[in-house]
């Protein structure tokens, strides 16, 4: 990721993409593809054992980021590809990664806010199945996801209105655009005394033969008459 007015050095870490075979590959078309060192710290004089330990920590740092399934698939280049100038203390490496993650998340918030103005409330069909759409962001691309759920409602304890009792099924699919989406897990949480369902979904999006793990959340609300939106 280039930043104006700063000296940059390749640090041997790439924002790589996972292909259909599960291998990480360089994304030659992505301008965000290389994380770059922005300082002029002296080259570290490390032994082979120290390099191996540093490299292990680099991989652990990157794996922790990937576990959050933000859609930003990071990978560390093979150790044999590192130049002497690539090595840095693990805490500096982690700070660099965190800086780029924060930049990615800031861009995600900006893009999602810009496109979400056309999103409409959920629609419930006569069978009681509710469908609602949202957007997810992966590098340089926004995808529309449609979430479908079957909710049950009941009277609240005061007998004054309907609230959620449970959700039977939750599915999600990609709407329009190029690529495929596979939902891999879902977790639902009742909020606001049963009037809101917070749905957390994880999945994999395959676009141009590159795979991104992505997690997102969407909320459904229930009014006193049992209408879900």
PDB file of C-alpha atoms in Angstrom:
ATOM      1  CA  UNK A   1       0.000   0.000   0.000  1.00  0.00           C
ATOM      2  CA  UNK A   2       1.672   3.162  -1.090  1.00  0.00           C
ATOM      3  CA  UNK A   3       1.703   6.259   1.041  1.00  0.00           C
ATOM      4  CA  UNK A   4       2.903   9.555  -0.330  1.00  0.00           C
ATOM      5  CA  UNK A   5       5.962  11.227   1.081  1.00  0.00           C
ATOM      6  CA  UNK A   6       7.360   8.159   2.827  1.00  0.00           C
ATOM      7  CA  UNK A   7      10.325   5.976   2.056  1.00  0.00           C
ATOM      8  CA  UNK A   8       9.238   2.435   1.327  1.00  0.00           C
ATOM      9  CA  UNK A   9      10.953  -0.931   1.550  1.00  0.00           C
ATOM     10  CA  UNK A  10       9.660  -4.325   0.638  1.00  0.00           C
ATOM     11  CA  UNK A  11       9.447  -6.354   3.837  1.00  0.00           C
ATOM     12  CA  UNK A  12       8.777  -9.740   2.319  1.00  0.00           C
ATOM     13  CA  UNK A  13       5.106  -9.821   3.270  1.00  0.00           C
ATOM     14  CA  UNK A  14       2.369  -9.890   0.699  1.00  0.00           C
ATOM     15  CA  UNK A  15      -1.356  -9.464   0.802  1.00  0.00           C
ATOM     16  CA  UNK A  16      -1.801 -12.705  -1.045  1.00  0.00           C
ATOM     17  CA  UNK A  17      -4.950 -14.425  -2.238  1.00  0.00           C
ATOM     18  CA  UNK A  18      -5.945 -18.014  -1.679  1.00  0.00           C
ATOM     19  CA  UNK A  19      -6.763 -19.887  -4.886  1.00  0.00           C
ATOM     20  CA  UNK A  20      -9.188 -22.754  -5.373  1.00  0.00           C
ATOM     21  CA  UNK A  21      -6.519 -25.288  -4.395  1.00  0.00           C
ATOM     22  CA  UNK A  22      -5.918 -23.551  -1.064  1.00  0.00           C
ATOM     23  CA  UNK A  23      -2.571 -22.086  -2.115  1.00  0.00           C
ATOM     24  CA  UNK A  24      -1.631 -18.469  -1.521  1.00  0.00           C
ATOM     25  CA  UNK A  25      -0.755 -16.613  -4.715  1.00  0.00           C
ATOM     26  CA  UNK A  26       0.365 -13.109  -5.498  1.00  0.00           C
ATOM     27  CA  UNK A  27      -2.358 -10.833  -6.743  1.00  0.00           C
ATOM     28  CA  UNK A  28      -0.548  -9.017  -9.516  1.00  0.00           C
ATOM     29  CA  UNK A  29      -3.538  -6.794 -10.282  1.00  0.00           C
ATOM     30  CA  UNK A  30      -4.031  -5.537  -6.735  1.00  0.00           C
ATOM     31  CA  UNK A  31      -2.392  -2.235  -5.877  1.00  0.00           C
ATOM     32  CA  UNK A  32      -2.680  -3.179  -2.206  1.00  0.00           C
ATOM     33  CA  UNK A  33      -0.642  -6.309  -2.856  1.00  0.00           C
ATOM     34  CA  UNK A  34       2.572  -5.520  -1.025  1.00  0.00           C
ATOM     35  CA  UNK A  35       2.963  -4.303   2.526  1.00  0.00           C
ATOM     36  CA  UNK A  36       5.916  -1.984   2.591  1.00  0.00           C
ATOM     37  CA  UNK A  37       8.317  -0.864   5.270  1.00  0.00           C
ATOM     38  CA  UNK A  38       8.182   2.877   5.842  1.00  0.00           C
ATOM     39  CA  UNK A  39      11.258   3.552   7.912  1.00  0.00           C
ATOM     40  CA  UNK A  40      15.001   3.442   7.501  1.00  0.00           C
ATOM     41  CA  UNK A  41      15.885   1.288  10.483  1.00  0.00           C
ATOM     42  CA  UNK A  42      19.281  -0.403  10.226  1.00  0.00           C
ATOM     43  CA  UNK A  43      19.470  -3.956   8.928  1.00  0.00           C
ATOM     44  CA  UNK A  44      19.312  -6.490  11.732  1.00  0.00           C
ATOM     45  CA  UNK A  45      22.240  -8.847  12.193  1.00  0.00           C
ATOM     46  CA  UNK A  46      20.418 -12.106  12.891  1.00  0.00           C
ATOM     47  CA  UNK A  47      21.628 -15.662  13.185  1.00  0.00           C
ATOM     48  CA  UNK A  48      19.840 -18.397  11.242  1.00  0.00           C
ATOM     49  CA  UNK A  49      18.153 -19.540  14.440  1.00  0.00           C
ATOM     50  CA  UNK A  50      16.931 -16.002  15.154  1.00  0.00           C
ATOM     51  CA  UNK A  51      15.596 -15.697  11.616  1.00  0.00           C
ATOM     52  CA  UNK A  52      13.675 -18.927  12.003  1.00  0.00           C
ATOM     53  CA  UNK A  53      12.174 -17.717  15.278  1.00  0.00           C
ATOM     54  CA  UNK A  54      11.260 -14.322  13.780  1.00  0.00           C
ATOM     55  CA  UNK A  55       9.722 -15.965  10.756  1.00  0.00           C
ATOM     56  CA  UNK A  56       7.628 -18.224  12.999  1.00  0.00           C
ATOM     57  CA  UNK A  57       6.341 -15.157  14.831  1.00  0.00           C
ATOM     58  CA  UNK A  58       5.589 -13.378  11.536  1.00  0.00           C
ATOM     59  CA  UNK A  59       3.419 -16.314  10.461  1.00  0.00           C
ATOM     60  CA  UNK A  60       1.628 -16.381  13.824  1.00  0.00           C
ATOM     61  CA  UNK A  61       0.890 -12.659  13.587  1.00  0.00           C
ATOM     62  CA  UNK A  62      -0.509 -13.019  10.078  1.00  0.00           C
ATOM     63  CA  UNK A  63      -2.562 -16.093  11.022  1.00  0.00           C
ATOM     64  CA  UNK A  64      -4.191 -14.195  13.892  1.00  0.00           C
ATOM     65  CA  UNK A  65      -5.299 -11.519  11.433  1.00  0.00           C
ATOM     66  CA  UNK A  66      -6.651 -14.100   8.990  1.00  0.00           C
ATOM     67  CA  UNK A  67      -8.619 -15.795  11.768  1.00  0.00           C
ATOM     68  CA  UNK A  68     -10.769 -12.663  12.037  1.00  0.00           C
ATOM     69  CA  UNK A  69     -12.005 -13.328   8.482  1.00  0.00           C
ATOM     70  CA  UNK A  70     -12.057  -9.707   7.427  1.00  0.00           C
ATOM     71  CA  UNK A  71     -11.640 -10.530   3.743  1.00  0.00           C
ATOM     72  CA  UNK A  72      -8.009  -9.457   3.846  1.00  0.00           C
ATOM     73  CA  UNK A  73      -6.054 -12.651   3.205  1.00  0.00           C
ATOM     74  CA  UNK A  74      -2.477 -12.149   4.315  1.00  0.00           C
ATOM     75  CA  UNK A  75       0.415 -14.469   3.598  1.00  0.00           C
ATOM     76  CA  UNK A  76       4.130 -14.405   4.426  1.00  0.00           C
ATOM     77  CA  UNK A  77       6.555 -15.057   1.599  1.00  0.00           C
ATOM     78  CA  UNK A  78       8.810 -18.118   1.956  1.00  0.00           C
ATOM     79  CA  UNK A  79      11.687 -17.503   4.298  1.00  0.00           C
ATOM     80  CA  UNK A  80      14.201 -18.199   1.541  1.00  0.00           C
ATOM     81  CA  UNK A  81      12.845 -15.177  -0.349  1.00  0.00           C
ATOM     82  CA  UNK A  82      13.695 -12.731   2.445  1.00  0.00           C
ATOM     83  CA  UNK A  83      16.489 -10.229   1.878  1.00  0.00           C
ATOM     84  CA  UNK A  84      18.620  -9.165   4.828  1.00  0.00           C
ATOM     85  CA  UNK A  85      16.883  -5.801   4.782  1.00  0.00           C
ATOM     86  CA  UNK A  86      13.478  -7.492   5.127  1.00  0.00           C
ATOM     87  CA  UNK A  87      14.002  -8.666   8.671  1.00  0.00           C
ATOM     88  CA  UNK A  88      12.572  -6.606  11.512  1.00  0.00           C
ATOM     89  CA  UNK A  89      11.661  -7.153  15.129  1.00  0.00           C
ATOM     90  CA  UNK A  90       8.364  -9.034  15.523  1.00  0.00           C
ATOM     91  CA  UNK A  91       6.805  -6.112  17.387  1.00  0.00           C
ATOM     92  CA  UNK A  92       7.645  -3.808  14.472  1.00  0.00           C
ATOM     93  CA  UNK A  93       6.271  -6.364  12.041  1.00  0.00           C
ATOM     94  CA  UNK A  94       3.042  -6.607  14.043  1.00  0.00           C
ATOM     95  CA  UNK A  95       2.701  -2.814  14.162  1.00  0.00           C
ATOM     96  CA  UNK A  96       3.137  -2.655  10.398  1.00  0.00           C
ATOM     97  CA  UNK A  97       0.493  -5.333   9.851  1.00  0.00           C
ATOM     98  CA  UNK A  98      -1.902  -3.595  12.246  1.00  0.00           C
ATOM     99  CA  UNK A  99      -1.444  -0.301  10.439  1.00  0.00           C
ATOM    100  CA  UNK A 100      -2.405  -1.877   7.143  1.00  0.00           C
ATOM    101  CA  UNK A 101      -5.354  -3.716   8.718  1.00  0.00           C
ATOM    102  CA  UNK A 102      -6.641  -0.433  10.109  1.00  0.00           C
ATOM    103  CA  UNK A 103      -6.263   1.133   6.686  1.00  0.00           C
ATOM    104  CA  UNK A 104      -8.237  -1.707   5.120  1.00  0.00           C
ATOM    105  CA  UNK A 105     -11.012  -1.428   7.718  1.00  0.00           C
ATOM    106  CA  UNK A 106     -11.214   2.328   7.279  1.00  0.00           C
ATOM    107  CA  UNK A 107     -11.585   1.856   3.533  1.00  0.00           C
ATOM    108  CA  UNK A 108     -14.230  -0.822   4.150  1.00  0.00           C
ATOM    109  CA  UNK A 109     -16.282   1.516   6.352  1.00  0.00           C
ATOM    110  CA  UNK A 110     -16.021   4.274   3.765  1.00  0.00           C
ATOM    111  CA  UNK A 111     -17.070   2.084   0.847  1.00  0.00           C
ATOM    112  CA  UNK A 112     -19.902   0.300   2.678  1.00  0.00           C
ATOM    113  CA  UNK A 113     -21.328   3.615   3.897  1.00  0.00           C
ATOM    114  CA  UNK A 114     -21.302   4.962   0.357  1.00  0.00           C
ATOM    115  CA  UNK A 115     -23.181   2.047  -1.208  1.00  0.00           C
ATOM    116  CA  UNK A 116     -25.554   1.139   1.629  1.00  0.00           C
ATOM    117  CA  UNK A 117     -27.927   4.059   1.053  1.00  0.00           C
ATOM    118  CA  UNK A 118     -29.976   1.955  -1.377  1.00  0.00           C
ATOM    119  CA  UNK A 119     -30.534  -0.938   1.032  1.00  0.00           C
ATOM    120  CA  UNK A 120     -34.169  -1.554   1.894  1.00  0.00           C
ATOM    121  CA  UNK A 121     -35.788  -3.109   4.979  1.00  0.00           C
ATOM    122  CA  UNK A 122     -36.278  -6.841   5.054  1.00  0.00           C
ATOM    123  CA  UNK A 123     -39.236  -8.360   3.197  1.00  0.00           C
ATOM    124  CA  UNK A 124     -41.309 -11.211   4.639  1.00  0.00           C
ATOM    125  CA  UNK A 125     -43.222 -13.506   2.311  1.00  0.00           C
ATOM    126  CA  UNK A 126     -46.579 -15.164   3.143  1.00  0.00           C
ATOM    127  CA  UNK A 127     -44.798 -18.267   4.488  1.00  0.00           C
ATOM    128  CA  UNK A 128     -42.988 -16.171   7.092  1.00  0.00           C
ATOM    129  CA  UNK A 129     -39.541 -16.220   5.471  1.00  0.00           C
ATOM    130  CA  UNK A 130     -37.741 -12.880   5.670  1.00  0.00           C
ATOM    131  CA  UNK A 131     -35.099 -11.722   3.193  1.00  0.00           C
ATOM    132  CA  UNK A 132     -32.736  -8.812   3.752  1.00  0.00           C
ATOM    133  CA  UNK A 133     -29.672  -7.584   1.877  1.00  0.00           C
ATOM    134  CA  UNK A 134     -26.353  -6.139   2.947  1.00  0.00           C
ATOM    135  CA  UNK A 135     -22.941  -5.392   1.445  1.00  0.00           C
ATOM    136  CA  UNK A 136     -19.548  -6.917   2.170  1.00  0.00           C
ATOM    137  CA  UNK A 137     -16.151  -5.564   1.162  1.00  0.00           C
ATOM    138  CA  UNK A 138     -13.081  -7.394  -0.070  1.00  0.00           C
ATOM    139  CA  UNK A 139     -10.035  -5.641  -1.569  1.00  0.00           C
ATOM    140  CA  UNK A 140     -11.150  -3.409  -4.445  1.00  0.00           C
ATOM    141  CA  UNK A 141     -14.616  -4.974  -4.606  1.00  0.00           C
ATOM    142  CA  UNK A 142     -18.045  -4.684  -2.994  1.00  0.00           C
ATOM    143  CA  UNK A 143     -20.456  -7.611  -3.029  1.00  0.00           C
ATOM    144  CA  UNK A 144     -24.176  -7.669  -2.259  1.00  0.00           C
ATOM    145  CA  UNK A 145     -25.289 -10.520  -0.005  1.00  0.00           C
ATOM    146  CA  UNK A 146     -28.881 -11.580   0.555  1.00  0.00           C
ATOM    147  CA  UNK A 147     -29.692 -13.182   3.905  1.00  0.00           C
ATOM    148  CA  UNK A 148     -32.844 -15.280   4.283  1.00  0.00           C
ATOM    149  CA  UNK A 149     -34.180 -16.407   7.655  1.00  0.00           C
ATOM    150  CA  UNK A 150     -37.279 -18.014   9.165  1.00  0.00           C
ATOM    151  CA  UNK A 151     -38.163 -16.455  12.509  1.00  0.00           C
ATOM    152  CA  UNK A 152     -40.775 -17.379  15.093  1.00  0.00           C
ATOM    153  CA  UNK A 153     -42.354 -14.828  17.415  1.00  0.00           C
ATOM    154  CA  UNK A 154     -44.341 -14.915  20.640  1.00  0.00           C
ATOM    155  CA  UNK A 155     -46.054 -12.549  23.044  1.00  0.00           C
ATOM    156  CA  UNK A 156     -43.729 -10.812  25.466  1.00  0.00           C
ATOM    157  CA  UNK A 157     -44.031 -11.361  29.221  1.00  0.00           C
ATOM    158  CA  UNK A 158     -46.345  -8.358  29.596  1.00  0.00           C
ATOM    159  CA  UNK A 159     -48.669  -9.690  26.897  1.00  0.00           C
ATOM    160  CA  UNK A 160     -48.383  -6.358  25.111  1.00  0.00           C
ATOM    161  CA  UNK A 161     -46.643  -7.267  21.867  1.00  0.00           C
ATOM    162  CA  UNK A 162     -44.716  -9.779  19.833  1.00  0.00           C
ATOM    163  CA  UNK A 163     -41.012 -10.515  20.248  1.00  0.00           C
ATOM    164  CA  UNK A 164     -38.694 -13.061  18.663  1.00  0.00           C
ATOM    165  CA  UNK A 165     -38.722 -16.548  20.154  1.00  0.00           C
ATOM    166  CA  UNK A 166     -36.206 -18.261  17.860  1.00  0.00           C
ATOM    167  CA  UNK A 167     -34.814 -18.486  14.341  1.00  0.00           C
ATOM    168  CA  UNK A 168     -35.163 -21.762  12.446  1.00  0.00           C
ATOM    169  CA  UNK A 169     -32.855 -21.351   9.480  1.00  0.00           C
ATOM    170  CA  UNK A 170     -30.457 -18.729   8.150  1.00  0.00           C
ATOM    171  CA  UNK A 171     -28.988 -18.864   4.646  1.00  0.00           C
ATOM    172  CA  UNK A 172     -27.089 -16.345   2.553  1.00  0.00           C
ATOM    173  CA  UNK A 173     -26.203 -15.961  -1.102  1.00  0.00           C
ATOM    174  CA  UNK A 174     -24.401 -13.608  -3.459  1.00  0.00           C
ATOM    175  CA  UNK A 175     -26.693 -11.335  -5.446  1.00  0.00           C
ATOM    176  CA  UNK A 176     -25.521 -10.162  -8.858  1.00  0.00           C
ATOM    177  CA  UNK A 177     -21.925  -9.513  -9.804  1.00  0.00           C
ATOM    178  CA  UNK A 178     -19.206 -12.067 -10.445  1.00  0.00           C
ATOM    179  CA  UNK A 179     -18.219 -14.843  -8.082  1.00  0.00           C
ATOM    180  CA  UNK A 180     -19.718 -17.356  -5.672  1.00  0.00           C
ATOM    181  CA  UNK A 181     -20.448 -17.306  -1.933  1.00  0.00           C
ATOM    182  CA  UNK A 182     -20.455 -20.273   0.453  1.00  0.00           C
ATOM    183  CA  UNK A 183     -21.799 -19.794   3.968  1.00  0.00           C
ATOM    184  CA  UNK A 184     -19.716 -21.816   6.430  1.00  0.00           C
ATOM    185  CA  UNK A 185     -21.147 -20.880   9.833  1.00  0.00           C
ATOM    186  CA  UNK A 186     -23.778 -18.757  11.561  1.00  0.00           C
ATOM    187  CA  UNK A 187     -24.437 -17.540  15.083  1.00  0.00           C
ATOM    188  CA  UNK A 188     -27.599 -15.761  16.215  1.00  0.00           C
ATOM    189  CA  UNK A 189     -28.007 -13.584  19.302  1.00  0.00           C
ATOM    190  CA  UNK A 190     -31.203 -12.049  20.705  1.00  0.00           C
ATOM    191  CA  UNK A 191     -30.949  -8.388  21.722  1.00  0.00           C
ATOM    192  CA  UNK A 192     -33.236  -5.599  22.955  1.00  0.00           C
ATOM    193  CA  UNK A 193     -35.424  -7.895  25.063  1.00  0.00           C
ATOM    194  CA  UNK A 194     -36.157 -10.089  22.091  1.00  0.00           C
ATOM    195  CA  UNK A 195     -36.933  -7.399  19.529  1.00  0.00           C
ATOM    196  CA  UNK A 196     -33.662  -7.683  17.592  1.00  0.00           C
ATOM    197  CA  UNK A 197     -31.832 -10.683  16.175  1.00  0.00           C
ATOM    198  CA  UNK A 198     -28.130 -10.152  15.565  1.00  0.00           C
ATOM    199  CA  UNK A 199     -26.938 -12.655  12.964  1.00  0.00           C
ATOM    200  CA  UNK A 200     -23.186 -13.266  12.565  1.00  0.00           C
ATOM    201  CA  UNK A 201     -22.263 -15.119   9.377  1.00  0.00           C
ATOM    202  CA  UNK A 202     -18.961 -16.512   8.123  1.00  0.00           C
ATOM    203  CA  UNK A 203     -18.280 -17.705   4.613  1.00  0.00           C
ATOM    204  CA  UNK A 204     -15.974 -17.884   1.634  1.00  0.00           C
ATOM    205  CA  UNK A 205     -16.257 -15.769  -1.466  1.00  0.00           C
ATOM    206  CA  UNK A 206     -14.642 -16.997  -4.675  1.00  0.00           C
ATOM    207  CA  UNK A 207     -14.035 -14.317  -7.267  1.00  0.00           C
ATOM    208  CA  UNK A 208     -11.747 -14.633 -10.273  1.00  0.00           C
ATOM    209  CA  UNK A 209     -10.507 -17.966  -8.841  1.00  0.00           C
ATOM    210  CA  UNK A 210      -9.340 -16.259  -5.644  1.00  0.00           C
ATOM    211  CA  UNK A 211     -10.864 -17.134  -2.285  1.00  0.00           C
ATOM    212  CA  UNK A 212     -11.511 -14.737   0.593  1.00  0.00           C
ATOM    213  CA  UNK A 213     -12.796 -15.720   4.029  1.00  0.00           C
ATOM    214  CA  UNK A 214     -15.271 -13.110   5.145  1.00  0.00           C
ATOM    215  CA  UNK A 215     -17.408 -12.562   8.241  1.00  0.00           C
ATOM    216  CA  UNK A 216     -20.199 -10.032   8.562  1.00  0.00           C
ATOM    217  CA  UNK A 217     -23.207  -9.264  10.726  1.00  0.00           C
ATOM    218  CA  UNK A 218     -26.770  -8.291   9.937  1.00  0.00           C
ATOM    219  CA  UNK A 219     -29.724  -7.494  12.201  1.00  0.00           C
ATOM    220  CA  UNK A 220     -33.429  -8.253  11.914  1.00  0.00           C
ATOM    221  CA  UNK A 221     -36.043  -6.462  14.010  1.00  0.00           C
ATOM    222  CA  UNK A 222     -39.521  -7.423  15.154  1.00  0.00           C
ATOM    223  CA  UNK A 223     -42.274  -4.909  15.952  1.00  0.00           C
ATOM    224  CA  UNK A 224     -45.106  -5.375  18.405  1.00  0.00           C
ATOM    225  CA  UNK A 225     -47.355  -6.894  15.748  1.00  0.00           C
ATOM    226  CA  UNK A 226     -44.807  -9.564  14.857  1.00  0.00           C
ATOM    227  CA  UNK A 227     -43.659  -7.947  11.615  1.00  0.00           C
ATOM    228  CA  UNK A 228     -40.015  -8.728  10.873  1.00  0.00           C
ATOM    229  CA  UNK A 229     -37.831  -6.317   8.916  1.00  0.00           C
TER     230      UNK A 229
END
